[in-house]
Amino acid sequence: MPGLDPQIIEQLNPNLAIGRIKTDIHTDFILAPHYSAVYEHAATDLWQFSRQQLRSGGYEPELPITIDVPKRNGLTRPGSILSPSDRLIYQAIVDLIAPAAESEIDRTKVFSNVLFKRDPEFQMFEPNHVWWPKFQKAINKHCLDPRFSYVIKGDIANYFERIYQHPLINLLHGSRCDARAVTFLERLLSAFMEKDSHGIIQGIFPSDFLGNFGMCGVDADLEDRGISFVRFVDDLYLFFPSLDSARKGLVDLCRTLRNEGLHLNESKSEIVKTADLLHEETELDRMFNEARQEAEDSLEMTEMYGFQTFWKSEDEEATEEDIELQAVEKLYEQVITARDAQAEKIERFCLPILSATGSETAIERSLQGISERPHLSQMYCSYLTRFVGSNADIVRGLESLIRKGEVIFDWQLMWPIAALIGAESVSTRTVSAAFGLLRTPIRSIALRALCALLIAKHGTAAQRHNLRNHYSEEASPYVRGSILFSSRYFPAPERNTCLSTWRGHSPMNTLIAQAVKALR
């Protein structure tokens, strides 16, 4: 791959890129602690290596690390991460061109992935909890507008997999982005997709920005045809005065998307009455408000009739936070009777709050949900990790998932293993099961790499010895890097031997070894 213009290299901001990557990794589809440690503890050397590769013309991107991520319907989508050098370069290039591209997006109609003008906390985008309510408010406003009776709910099928790179690059060139940076980005995207001109990797900040921007051609077409619409990434809502006009609008929308190499998801796209959409979009808010009112009424009844009120001091009165937590818990109780789509909305809303407050309300359902609802495994295990250090039942439940071998998806199994790494102890049988996964080449390298960390953290001396021996048998550089990183859990003599022996095997190993030394 040709080198990057030295003037562009000097314009790149590695500190901004590294800061944003360190924020972004918390929501990655793949947990890669050995890569995260490099961003945290070897960032300067990582940039020096990456810059040297760009200047020399010797830079060749690696293929992404990819895993099949289950959807609610049992189908899968690819979730990817990049090697640290590739990710740093990708992030820095998109950071450079993003401000000019952002100016082309109409923020009165598009409410997703709003680029920060100043970003001291390295978030890249303004918070979704600010812009999602604006999106819902815009939908509600259109639904209440007497001019509109029908709406097209449009969801683009496999959007990130089907984005046609050439129109995306042309849009960037037309947005007055630096042509040299855009041309380099085009080669980079092509390399990540193995020279396929369709698709960009999913799940990281630069792709989030490009995916959101890539719909600008569709936005412009809708605007030119005088159609009122709002959008959040690839979710479109188009408003019409009558059923016939909505039907014609759907035909036009399908044609526009085909011109972009895209098409609608038939199971998620439909024409509905605005009144029905308004009821659907506000249902979760109504449920929460009802739960909050119930919590307030319950507290009032306790104050009136509860004998414990006699022993309550003034500073023990229920706070606003108490009421909010009770409301969230009461809302969560409704998840059992809610339909599947609504239940998922409730869980996505409630679990982060229940985790942050230490509420154990969702433990049982979350443990069961890993098997029953694979697409939510990451969310369930993120919640359970809050308690895994103190709740032996959770540890046993997660261990059972690993030992039974009944979990369908490697991605689904990756998160219980990640949660158990943080446990106080794990049984030898579970570590043996993890060793079985590590030694199975057909399993995802993302899963096998985490197995190495579990073995090193919780294994016996003999199991750690076998892990060291497995390094020389392992074909994947990604897994070997994780085994090197896992030496942080070894006694000092073993750790030092691993670092000195393996660090020179690749530039990546050198960076990982540096990170391990910094951690110790």
Short mmCIF file of C-alpha atoms in Angstrom, two decimals:
data_model
loop_
_atom_site.label_atom_id
_atom_site.label_comp_id
_atom_site.label_asym_id
_atom_site.label_seq_id
_atom_site.Cartn_x
_atom_site.Cartn_y
_atom_site.Cartn_z
CA MET A 1 0.00 0.00 0.00
CA PRO A 2 1.52 3.40 -0.98
CA GLY A 3 2.72 5.67 1.80
CA LEU A 4 0.78 8.65 3.06
CA ASP A 5 1.76 12.20 2.11
CA PRO A 6 4.16 13.51 4.83
CA GLN A 7 2.10 16.71 5.10
CA ILE A 8 -0.98 14.65 5.97
CA ILE A 9 0.97 12.57 8.48
CA GLU A 10 1.99 15.74 10.32
CA GLN A 11 -1.65 16.86 10.45
CA LEU A 12 -2.77 13.66 12.17
CA ASN A 13 -3.49 13.95 15.89
CA PRO A 14 -2.37 10.72 17.58
CA ASN A 15 -3.33 11.93 21.07
CA LEU A 16 -6.91 12.58 19.98
CA ALA A 17 -7.07 9.26 18.14
CA ILE A 18 -5.67 7.25 21.07
CA GLY A 19 -8.00 9.00 23.50
CA ARG A 20 -11.03 8.20 21.35
CA ILE A 21 -9.94 4.58 20.89
CA LYS A 22 -9.61 4.16 24.68
CA THR A 23 -13.19 5.39 24.99
CA ASP A 24 -14.44 3.31 22.08
CA ILE A 25 -13.06 -0.05 23.26
CA HIS A 26 -15.62 -0.19 26.07
CA THR A 27 -18.35 -0.96 23.52
CA ASP A 28 -16.34 -3.12 21.11
CA PHE A 29 -17.94 -6.30 19.79
CA ILE A 30 -14.73 -8.10 20.78
CA LEU A 31 -13.00 -7.83 24.15
CA ALA A 32 -9.23 -7.69 23.58
CA PRO A 33 -7.43 -6.85 26.86
CA HIS A 34 -3.98 -7.27 25.31
CA TYR A 35 -4.82 -4.63 22.70
CA SER A 36 -6.42 -2.32 25.27
CA ALA A 37 -3.25 -2.45 27.36
CA VAL A 38 -1.20 -1.29 24.38
CA TYR A 39 -3.39 1.81 23.95
CA GLU A 40 -3.10 2.50 27.66
CA HIS A 41 0.57 1.75 28.33
CA ALA A 42 2.45 1.78 25.01
CA ALA A 43 0.66 4.46 23.00
CA THR A 44 3.75 6.55 22.24
CA ASP A 45 5.68 3.61 20.79
CA LEU A 46 2.56 2.50 18.91
CA TRP A 47 2.34 5.87 17.18
CA GLN A 48 6.07 5.94 16.43
CA PHE A 49 5.81 2.52 14.77
CA SER A 50 2.66 3.48 12.83
CA ARG A 51 4.12 6.79 11.64
CA GLN A 52 7.29 5.07 10.48
CA GLN A 53 5.24 2.56 8.47
CA LEU A 54 3.24 5.37 6.84
CA ARG A 55 6.30 7.42 5.95
CA SER A 56 8.25 4.48 4.52
CA GLY A 57 5.50 3.26 2.23
CA GLY A 58 5.79 -0.13 3.92
CA TYR A 59 2.44 0.03 5.64
CA GLU A 60 0.19 -2.93 4.90
CA PRO A 61 -3.09 -3.18 6.83
CA GLU A 62 -3.91 -6.47 8.49
CA LEU A 63 -7.28 -8.17 8.13
CA PRO A 64 -9.71 -7.27 10.91
CA ILE A 65 -10.35 -9.63 13.80
CA THR A 66 -13.99 -10.58 13.17
CA ILE A 67 -16.60 -12.64 14.98
CA ASP A 68 -20.21 -13.55 14.18
CA VAL A 69 -22.50 -11.51 16.42
CA PRO A 70 -26.01 -12.97 16.79
CA LYS A 71 -29.12 -10.91 16.08
CA ARG A 72 -32.49 -11.28 17.79
CA ASN A 73 -33.79 -13.46 14.93
CA GLY A 74 -30.86 -15.90 15.12
CA LEU A 75 -29.05 -14.52 12.08
CA THR A 76 -25.62 -12.98 12.54
CA ARG A 77 -23.68 -9.90 11.58
CA PRO A 78 -19.90 -9.44 11.62
CA GLY A 79 -18.38 -7.55 14.53
CA SER A 80 -14.75 -6.51 14.13
CA ILE A 81 -11.77 -4.87 15.73
CA LEU A 82 -8.48 -3.86 14.13
CA SER A 83 -4.89 -4.35 15.13
CA PRO A 84 -3.71 -1.40 17.27
CA SER A 85 -1.67 0.13 14.44
CA ASP A 86 -4.50 -0.15 11.91
CA ARG A 87 -7.02 1.18 14.37
CA LEU A 88 -4.86 4.15 15.27
CA ILE A 89 -4.33 5.04 11.61
CA TYR A 90 -8.02 4.56 10.73
CA GLN A 91 -9.15 6.69 13.66
CA ALA A 92 -6.61 9.44 12.96
CA ILE A 93 -7.49 9.66 9.25
CA VAL A 94 -11.22 9.86 9.94
CA ASP A 95 -10.61 12.42 12.70
CA LEU A 96 -8.84 14.58 10.13
CA ILE A 97 -11.62 14.55 7.54
CA ALA A 98 -14.63 14.35 9.89
CA PRO A 99 -15.15 18.09 10.62
CA ALA A 100 -15.60 18.94 6.94
CA ALA A 101 -17.89 15.94 6.41
CA GLU A 102 -19.94 16.76 9.52
CA SER A 103 -20.78 20.19 8.09
CA GLU A 104 -22.67 18.45 5.27
CA ILE A 105 -25.13 16.68 7.61
CA ASP A 106 -28.49 18.37 8.27
CA ARG A 107 -28.85 18.12 12.03
CA THR A 108 -32.50 19.14 11.93
CA LYS A 109 -33.22 15.77 10.31
CA VAL A 110 -30.31 13.51 11.27
CA PHE A 111 -29.87 12.85 14.99
CA SER A 112 -27.18 10.17 15.13
CA ASN A 113 -23.41 10.32 15.74
CA VAL A 114 -23.13 14.09 16.14
CA LEU A 115 -19.44 15.00 16.02
CA PHE A 116 -18.09 17.01 18.95
CA LYS A 117 -16.58 20.35 17.93
CA ARG A 118 -14.32 20.21 21.00
CA ASP A 119 -13.65 16.84 22.54
CA PRO A 120 -11.58 17.10 25.75
CA GLU A 121 -12.98 13.81 27.09
CA PHE A 122 -12.38 11.90 23.83
CA GLN A 123 -16.01 10.87 23.28
CA MET A 124 -15.98 11.73 19.55
CA PHE A 125 -19.79 12.00 19.44
CA GLU A 126 -22.18 14.00 21.53
CA PRO A 127 -24.06 11.67 23.93
CA ASN A 128 -26.87 9.53 22.55
CA HIS A 129 -28.90 10.26 25.68
CA VAL A 130 -29.04 13.87 24.45
CA TRP A 131 -29.76 13.22 20.77
CA TRP A 132 -31.99 10.15 21.01
CA PRO A 133 -34.71 12.11 22.87
CA LYS A 134 -34.40 14.82 20.20
CA PHE A 135 -34.94 12.14 17.57
CA GLN A 136 -38.01 10.82 19.40
CA LYS A 137 -39.31 14.36 19.86
CA ALA A 138 -38.96 14.98 16.12
CA ILE A 139 -40.87 11.78 15.34
CA ASN A 140 -43.61 12.73 17.79
CA LYS A 141 -43.82 16.25 16.34
CA HIS A 142 -44.34 14.85 12.84
CA CYS A 143 -46.89 12.33 14.09
CA LEU A 144 -48.91 15.12 15.73
CA ASP A 145 -48.71 17.32 12.62
CA PRO A 146 -52.17 17.28 10.97
CA ARG A 147 -50.53 17.28 7.53
CA PHE A 148 -49.31 13.71 8.03
CA SER A 149 -51.41 10.59 8.43
CA TYR A 150 -48.96 7.85 7.39
CA VAL A 151 -45.27 7.14 7.90
CA ILE A 152 -42.76 4.81 6.31
CA LYS A 153 -40.61 3.08 8.91
CA GLY A 154 -37.53 2.10 6.95
CA ASP A 155 -34.67 -0.04 8.20
CA ILE A 156 -31.85 -0.75 5.76
CA ALA A 157 -30.87 -4.40 5.56
CA ASN A 158 -27.28 -5.18 6.62
CA TYR A 159 -26.36 -1.55 6.12
CA PHE A 160 -22.71 -1.58 7.18
CA GLU A 161 -22.08 -4.77 5.24
CA ARG A 162 -23.63 -3.31 2.07
CA ILE A 163 -22.34 0.28 2.05
CA TYR A 164 -20.90 0.88 -1.39
CA GLN A 165 -17.50 2.46 -0.79
CA HIS A 166 -17.28 4.44 -4.05
CA PRO A 167 -20.31 6.69 -3.39
CA LEU A 168 -19.09 7.18 0.18
CA ILE A 169 -15.66 8.28 -1.04
CA ASN A 170 -17.24 10.54 -3.67
CA LEU A 171 -19.36 12.19 -0.98
CA LEU A 172 -16.22 12.82 1.08
CA HIS A 173 -14.42 14.34 -1.90
CA GLY A 174 -17.46 16.54 -2.53
CA SER A 175 -17.44 17.72 1.09
CA ARG A 176 -14.12 19.53 0.70
CA CYS A 177 -12.23 16.96 2.75
CA ASP A 178 -8.52 16.78 1.98
CA ALA A 179 -8.30 14.72 -1.20
CA ARG A 180 -5.03 13.06 -0.14
CA ALA A 181 -6.54 11.82 3.12
CA VAL A 182 -9.72 10.62 1.39
CA THR A 183 -7.76 8.72 -1.26
CA PHE A 184 -5.72 7.01 1.46
CA LEU A 185 -8.93 6.18 3.34
CA GLU A 186 -10.36 4.59 0.20
CA ARG A 187 -7.37 2.24 -0.05
CA LEU A 188 -7.63 1.52 3.67
CA LEU A 189 -11.31 0.56 3.50
CA SER A 190 -10.66 -1.64 0.50
CA ALA A 191 -7.82 -3.43 2.30
CA PHE A 192 -9.96 -4.06 5.39
CA MET A 193 -12.64 -5.66 3.19
CA GLU A 194 -10.11 -7.72 1.17
CA LYS A 195 -10.49 -5.55 -1.96
CA ASP A 196 -14.29 -5.82 -1.90
CA SER A 197 -15.85 -2.46 -2.74
CA HIS A 198 -18.84 -3.09 -0.49
CA GLY A 199 -18.99 -2.76 3.28
CA ILE A 200 -17.05 -1.22 6.13
CA ILE A 201 -16.18 -2.90 9.40
CA GLN A 202 -18.75 -2.46 12.16
CA GLY A 203 -18.54 -1.40 15.76
CA ILE A 204 -15.84 1.28 16.04
CA PHE A 205 -15.98 5.09 16.02
CA PRO A 206 -14.57 5.80 12.53
CA SER A 207 -17.05 3.39 10.93
CA ASP A 208 -19.88 4.85 13.01
CA PHE A 209 -19.08 8.25 11.55
CA LEU A 210 -18.65 7.05 7.98
CA GLY A 211 -21.81 4.96 8.12
CA ASN A 212 -23.85 7.91 9.34
CA PHE A 213 -22.32 10.24 6.74
CA GLY A 214 -22.77 7.67 3.95
CA MET A 215 -26.55 8.19 4.04
CA CYS A 216 -26.22 11.85 3.04
CA GLY A 217 -26.96 11.00 -0.60
CA VAL A 218 -30.27 9.46 0.43
CA ASP A 219 -30.97 12.48 2.66
CA ALA A 220 -30.40 14.83 -0.28
CA ASP A 221 -32.71 12.83 -2.53
CA LEU A 222 -35.52 12.94 0.05
CA GLU A 223 -34.96 16.66 0.56
CA ASP A 224 -35.06 17.34 -3.20
CA ARG A 225 -38.38 15.48 -3.48
CA GLY A 226 -39.86 17.54 -0.65
CA ILE A 227 -40.39 14.62 1.72
CA SER A 228 -40.42 15.27 5.45
CA PHE A 229 -38.18 12.75 7.20
CA VAL A 230 -35.95 12.09 10.20
CA ARG A 231 -33.10 9.62 10.49
CA PHE A 232 -30.94 7.86 13.07
CA VAL A 233 -28.04 6.18 11.19
CA ASP A 234 -29.94 3.80 8.85
CA ASP A 235 -33.34 4.02 10.53
CA LEU A 236 -35.58 6.25 8.39
CA TYR A 237 -39.01 7.75 9.10
CA LEU A 238 -40.73 9.36 6.10
CA PHE A 239 -44.03 11.19 6.61
CA PHE A 240 -46.93 11.46 4.11
CA PRO A 241 -50.46 12.92 4.01
CA SER A 242 -52.16 9.79 2.68
CA LEU A 243 -51.74 6.05 2.23
CA ASP A 244 -51.40 6.39 -1.55
CA SER A 245 -48.64 8.99 -1.25
CA ALA A 246 -46.85 6.77 1.29
CA ARG A 247 -47.06 3.81 -1.08
CA LYS A 248 -45.60 5.90 -3.91
CA GLY A 249 -42.95 7.21 -1.51
CA LEU A 250 -41.97 3.65 -0.64
CA VAL A 251 -41.46 2.81 -4.32
CA ASP A 252 -39.28 5.91 -4.73
CA LEU A 253 -37.31 5.09 -1.58
CA CYS A 254 -36.58 1.56 -2.77
CA ARG A 255 -35.33 2.95 -6.09
CA THR A 256 -33.12 5.53 -4.36
CA LEU A 257 -31.60 2.90 -2.11
CA ARG A 258 -30.94 0.54 -5.02
CA ASN A 259 -28.98 3.31 -6.72
CA GLU A 260 -26.80 3.33 -3.58
CA GLY A 261 -26.46 -0.47 -3.57
CA LEU A 262 -28.84 -0.78 -0.59
CA HIS A 263 -32.29 -2.21 0.11
CA LEU A 264 -34.83 -2.22 2.93
CA ASN A 265 -35.16 -4.92 5.55
CA GLU A 266 -38.56 -6.40 4.68
CA SER A 267 -39.29 -7.62 8.21
CA LYS A 268 -38.59 -4.24 9.83
CA SER A 269 -39.88 -1.81 7.19
CA GLU A 270 -43.56 -0.92 6.85
CA ILE A 271 -46.15 1.80 6.32
CA VAL A 272 -48.08 2.61 9.50
CA LYS A 273 -50.50 5.26 10.67
CA THR A 274 -48.85 8.16 12.47
CA ALA A 275 -51.18 7.62 15.45
CA ASP A 276 -50.00 4.01 15.80
CA LEU A 277 -46.36 5.05 15.54
CA LEU A 278 -46.85 7.74 18.19
CA HIS A 279 -48.30 5.16 20.59
CA GLU A 280 -45.43 2.75 19.92
CA GLU A 281 -42.67 5.34 20.28
CA THR A 282 -44.00 6.69 23.59
CA GLU A 283 -44.87 3.33 25.16
CA LEU A 284 -41.63 2.91 27.14
CA ASP A 285 -41.87 6.47 28.47
CA ARG A 286 -45.42 5.81 29.62
CA MET A 287 -44.41 2.59 31.31
CA PHE A 288 -41.56 4.29 33.16
CA ASN A 289 -43.75 7.21 34.25
CA GLU A 290 -46.36 4.78 35.53
CA ALA A 291 -43.69 2.85 37.43
CA ARG A 292 -42.34 6.09 38.88
CA GLN A 293 -45.81 7.14 40.02
CA GLU A 294 -46.29 3.72 41.61
CA ALA A 295 -42.99 4.11 43.45
CA GLU A 296 -44.00 7.53 44.75
CA ASP A 297 -47.42 6.22 45.85
CA SER A 298 -45.75 3.29 47.61
CA LEU A 299 -43.48 5.63 49.57
CA GLU A 300 -46.45 7.79 50.55
CA MET A 301 -48.35 4.74 51.84
CA THR A 302 -45.31 3.66 53.85
CA GLU A 303 -45.10 7.07 55.47
CA MET A 304 -48.81 6.90 56.34
CA TYR A 305 -49.10 3.31 57.62
CA GLY A 306 -45.63 1.80 57.92
CA PHE A 307 -44.50 1.44 61.56
CA GLN A 308 -40.86 1.79 60.51
CA THR A 309 -41.52 5.42 59.76
CA PHE A 310 -41.41 6.07 63.51
CA TRP A 311 -37.74 5.08 63.58
CA LYS A 312 -36.69 7.10 60.52
CA SER A 313 -34.46 10.08 61.11
CA GLU A 314 -34.79 13.19 58.98
CA ASP A 315 -31.74 12.45 56.87
CA GLU A 316 -33.12 9.00 55.97
CA GLU A 317 -36.01 10.35 53.94
CA ALA A 318 -36.38 8.93 50.47
CA THR A 319 -34.29 10.83 47.94
CA GLU A 320 -35.01 11.51 44.30
CA GLU A 321 -32.44 8.80 43.50
CA ASP A 322 -34.36 6.29 45.63
CA ILE A 323 -37.57 7.03 43.75
CA GLU A 324 -35.81 6.76 40.37
CA LEU A 325 -34.26 3.39 41.31
CA GLN A 326 -37.58 2.02 42.54
CA ALA A 327 -39.19 3.19 39.31
CA VAL A 328 -36.53 1.43 37.25
CA GLU A 329 -36.94 -1.76 39.29
CA LYS A 330 -40.73 -1.65 38.89
CA LEU A 331 -40.35 -1.06 35.16
CA TYR A 332 -37.94 -3.99 34.95
CA GLU A 333 -40.52 -6.25 36.62
CA GLN A 334 -42.71 -5.77 33.54
CA VAL A 335 -40.10 -7.38 31.30
CA ILE A 336 -41.61 -10.82 31.97
CA THR A 337 -44.98 -9.98 30.44
CA ALA A 338 -43.78 -7.61 27.71
CA ARG A 339 -43.55 -8.73 24.09
CA ASP A 340 -40.03 -9.55 22.89
CA ALA A 341 -39.19 -6.21 21.23
CA GLN A 342 -40.57 -4.20 24.15
CA ALA A 343 -38.84 -6.46 26.69
CA GLU A 344 -35.51 -5.80 25.00
CA LYS A 345 -36.10 -2.04 25.16
CA ILE A 346 -36.86 -2.34 28.88
CA GLU A 347 -33.69 -4.33 29.54
CA ARG A 348 -31.47 -2.01 27.53
CA PHE A 349 -32.88 0.91 29.49
CA CYS A 350 -32.84 -0.69 32.95
CA LEU A 351 -29.73 -2.89 33.17
CA PRO A 352 -27.10 -0.12 33.04
CA ILE A 353 -28.95 1.73 35.81
CA LEU A 354 -29.41 -1.41 37.92
CA SER A 355 -25.71 -2.20 37.50
CA ALA A 356 -24.58 1.31 38.45
CA THR A 357 -26.75 1.29 41.59
CA GLY A 358 -25.84 -2.26 42.62
CA SER A 359 -29.41 -3.54 42.36
CA GLU A 360 -29.56 -7.34 42.19
CA THR A 361 -33.06 -7.36 40.70
CA ALA A 362 -31.94 -8.64 37.30
CA ILE A 363 -29.44 -11.36 38.30
CA GLU A 364 -31.62 -14.42 37.70
CA ARG A 365 -33.01 -13.27 34.36
CA SER A 366 -29.58 -12.15 33.15
CA LEU A 367 -28.04 -15.56 33.89
CA GLN A 368 -30.86 -17.29 32.04
CA GLY A 369 -30.79 -14.74 29.26
CA ILE A 370 -27.26 -15.57 28.14
CA SER A 371 -28.59 -18.90 26.82
CA GLU A 372 -32.10 -17.81 25.88
CA ARG A 373 -31.29 -14.47 24.23
CA PRO A 374 -27.77 -14.79 22.81
CA HIS A 375 -27.79 -11.37 21.14
CA LEU A 376 -27.95 -9.71 24.58
CA SER A 377 -25.10 -11.73 26.15
CA GLN A 378 -22.70 -8.80 26.28
CA MET A 379 -25.25 -6.65 28.10
CA TYR A 380 -26.17 -9.40 30.56
CA CYS A 381 -22.55 -10.20 31.41
CA SER A 382 -21.68 -6.52 31.75
CA TYR A 383 -24.41 -6.31 34.40
CA LEU A 384 -23.35 -9.56 36.11
CA THR A 385 -19.71 -8.49 36.25
CA ARG A 386 -20.81 -5.91 38.84
CA PHE A 387 -21.52 -8.79 41.27
CA VAL A 388 -19.21 -11.59 40.14
CA GLY A 389 -16.61 -10.84 42.83
CA SER A 390 -19.07 -11.29 45.69
CA ASN A 391 -21.82 -13.63 44.47
CA ALA A 392 -20.81 -17.30 44.25
CA ASP A 393 -24.11 -18.26 42.60
CA ILE A 394 -23.30 -16.02 39.63
CA VAL A 395 -19.85 -17.57 39.30
CA ARG A 396 -21.32 -21.07 39.36
CA GLY A 397 -23.93 -20.11 36.79
CA LEU A 398 -21.33 -18.67 34.41
CA GLU A 399 -19.02 -21.66 34.91
CA SER A 400 -21.89 -24.00 34.05
CA LEU A 401 -22.35 -22.26 30.70
CA ILE A 402 -18.70 -22.83 29.83
CA ARG A 403 -18.51 -26.45 30.97
CA LYS A 404 -21.75 -27.68 29.40
CA GLY A 405 -20.64 -26.77 25.89
CA GLU A 406 -24.20 -25.96 24.84
CA VAL A 407 -23.71 -22.28 23.97
CA ILE A 408 -24.21 -21.79 20.24
CA PHE A 409 -22.14 -18.72 19.37
CA ASP A 410 -18.49 -18.05 20.17
CA TRP A 411 -19.44 -14.40 20.71
CA GLN A 412 -22.10 -15.48 23.20
CA LEU A 413 -19.54 -17.56 25.14
CA MET A 414 -16.87 -14.87 25.09
CA TRP A 415 -18.67 -12.68 27.64
CA PRO A 416 -19.15 -15.23 30.46
CA ILE A 417 -15.44 -16.03 30.15
CA ALA A 418 -14.63 -12.32 30.31
CA ALA A 419 -16.79 -11.94 33.43
CA LEU A 420 -15.11 -14.91 35.15
CA ILE A 421 -11.66 -13.42 34.67
CA GLY A 422 -12.73 -10.89 37.31
CA ALA A 423 -13.95 -13.54 39.79
CA GLU A 424 -12.07 -14.33 43.00
CA SER A 425 -11.61 -17.95 41.93
CA VAL A 426 -12.77 -20.40 39.28
CA SER A 427 -12.86 -24.17 39.47
CA THR A 428 -10.14 -26.29 37.88
CA ARG A 429 -12.81 -28.02 35.75
CA THR A 430 -13.82 -24.69 34.25
CA VAL A 431 -10.20 -23.84 33.49
CA SER A 432 -9.87 -27.25 31.79
CA ALA A 433 -12.94 -26.47 29.69
CA ALA A 434 -11.33 -23.17 28.69
CA PHE A 435 -8.20 -25.07 27.72
CA GLY A 436 -10.32 -27.27 25.47
CA LEU A 437 -11.63 -24.17 23.71
CA LEU A 438 -8.14 -22.68 23.40
CA ARG A 439 -6.87 -25.83 21.70
CA THR A 440 -9.74 -25.99 19.18
CA PRO A 441 -8.57 -24.16 16.05
CA ILE A 442 -12.05 -23.84 14.55
CA ARG A 443 -13.21 -21.68 17.45
CA SER A 444 -12.94 -17.91 17.02
CA ILE A 445 -9.55 -16.44 17.88
CA ALA A 446 -11.41 -13.73 19.82
CA LEU A 447 -12.82 -16.42 22.12
CA ARG A 448 -9.60 -18.42 22.36
CA ALA A 449 -7.58 -15.34 23.28
CA LEU A 450 -9.82 -14.71 26.30
CA CYS A 451 -9.53 -18.36 27.31
CA ALA A 452 -5.77 -17.82 27.65
CA LEU A 453 -6.37 -15.02 30.15
CA LEU A 454 -8.81 -17.12 32.17
CA ILE A 455 -6.30 -19.99 32.34
CA ALA A 456 -3.46 -17.71 33.41
CA LYS A 457 -5.56 -15.91 36.04
CA HIS A 458 -7.27 -18.91 37.64
CA GLY A 459 -5.31 -21.99 36.55
CA THR A 460 -3.03 -24.17 38.63
CA ALA A 461 0.74 -24.08 38.24
CA ALA A 462 0.50 -27.08 35.89
CA GLN A 463 -2.19 -25.41 33.80
CA ARG A 464 -0.10 -22.25 33.49
CA HIS A 465 2.84 -24.43 32.47
CA ASN A 466 0.72 -26.00 29.72
CA LEU A 467 -0.39 -22.54 28.61
CA ARG A 468 3.25 -21.52 28.18
CA ASN A 469 3.88 -24.63 26.10
CA HIS A 470 0.85 -23.93 23.94
CA TYR A 471 2.38 -20.64 22.78
CA SER A 472 4.76 -22.43 20.40
CA GLU A 473 1.91 -24.56 19.02
CA GLU A 474 -0.47 -21.64 18.46
CA ALA A 475 -0.90 -20.52 14.84
CA SER A 476 -2.70 -17.23 15.47
CA PRO A 477 -0.52 -14.17 16.21
CA TYR A 478 -3.57 -12.63 17.92
CA VAL A 479 -3.88 -15.53 20.37
CA ARG A 480 -0.10 -15.66 20.90
CA GLY A 481 -0.23 -11.99 21.81
CA SER A 482 -2.93 -12.76 24.38
CA ILE A 483 -0.84 -15.59 25.87
CA LEU A 484 2.07 -13.15 26.16
CA PHE A 485 -0.20 -10.64 27.87
CA SER A 486 -1.53 -13.33 30.20
CA SER A 487 1.98 -13.72 31.62
CA ARG A 488 1.10 -10.73 33.81
CA TYR A 489 -0.60 -13.30 36.08
CA PHE A 490 2.50 -15.54 36.28
CA PRO A 491 5.03 -15.47 39.13
CA ALA A 492 7.82 -13.00 38.39
CA PRO A 493 10.45 -15.52 37.15
CA GLU A 494 7.98 -17.13 34.72
CA ARG A 495 6.69 -13.77 33.59
CA ASN A 496 10.14 -12.38 32.90
CA THR A 497 11.10 -15.48 30.92
CA CYS A 498 8.00 -15.16 28.74
CA LEU A 499 8.57 -11.46 28.13
CA SER A 500 12.21 -11.83 27.20
CA THR A 501 11.59 -14.90 25.00
CA TRP A 502 8.48 -13.82 23.13
CA ARG A 503 8.66 -10.04 22.88
CA GLY A 504 10.86 -10.08 19.78
CA HIS A 505 8.58 -12.35 17.76
CA SER A 506 6.67 -9.42 16.25
CA PRO A 507 6.26 -5.63 16.59
CA MET A 508 2.92 -6.33 18.27
CA ASN A 509 4.53 -8.58 20.85
CA THR A 510 7.06 -5.86 21.62
CA LEU A 511 4.26 -3.43 22.40
CA ILE A 512 2.35 -5.98 24.48
CA ALA A 513 5.47 -6.82 26.49
CA GLN A 514 5.99 -3.12 27.18
CA ALA A 515 2.40 -2.88 28.41
CA VAL A 516 2.82 -5.89 30.71
CA LYS A 517 5.91 -4.34 32.28
CA ALA A 518 4.03 -1.10 32.84
CA LEU A 519 1.15 -2.98 34.48
CA ARG A 520 3.49 -4.73 36.90
#
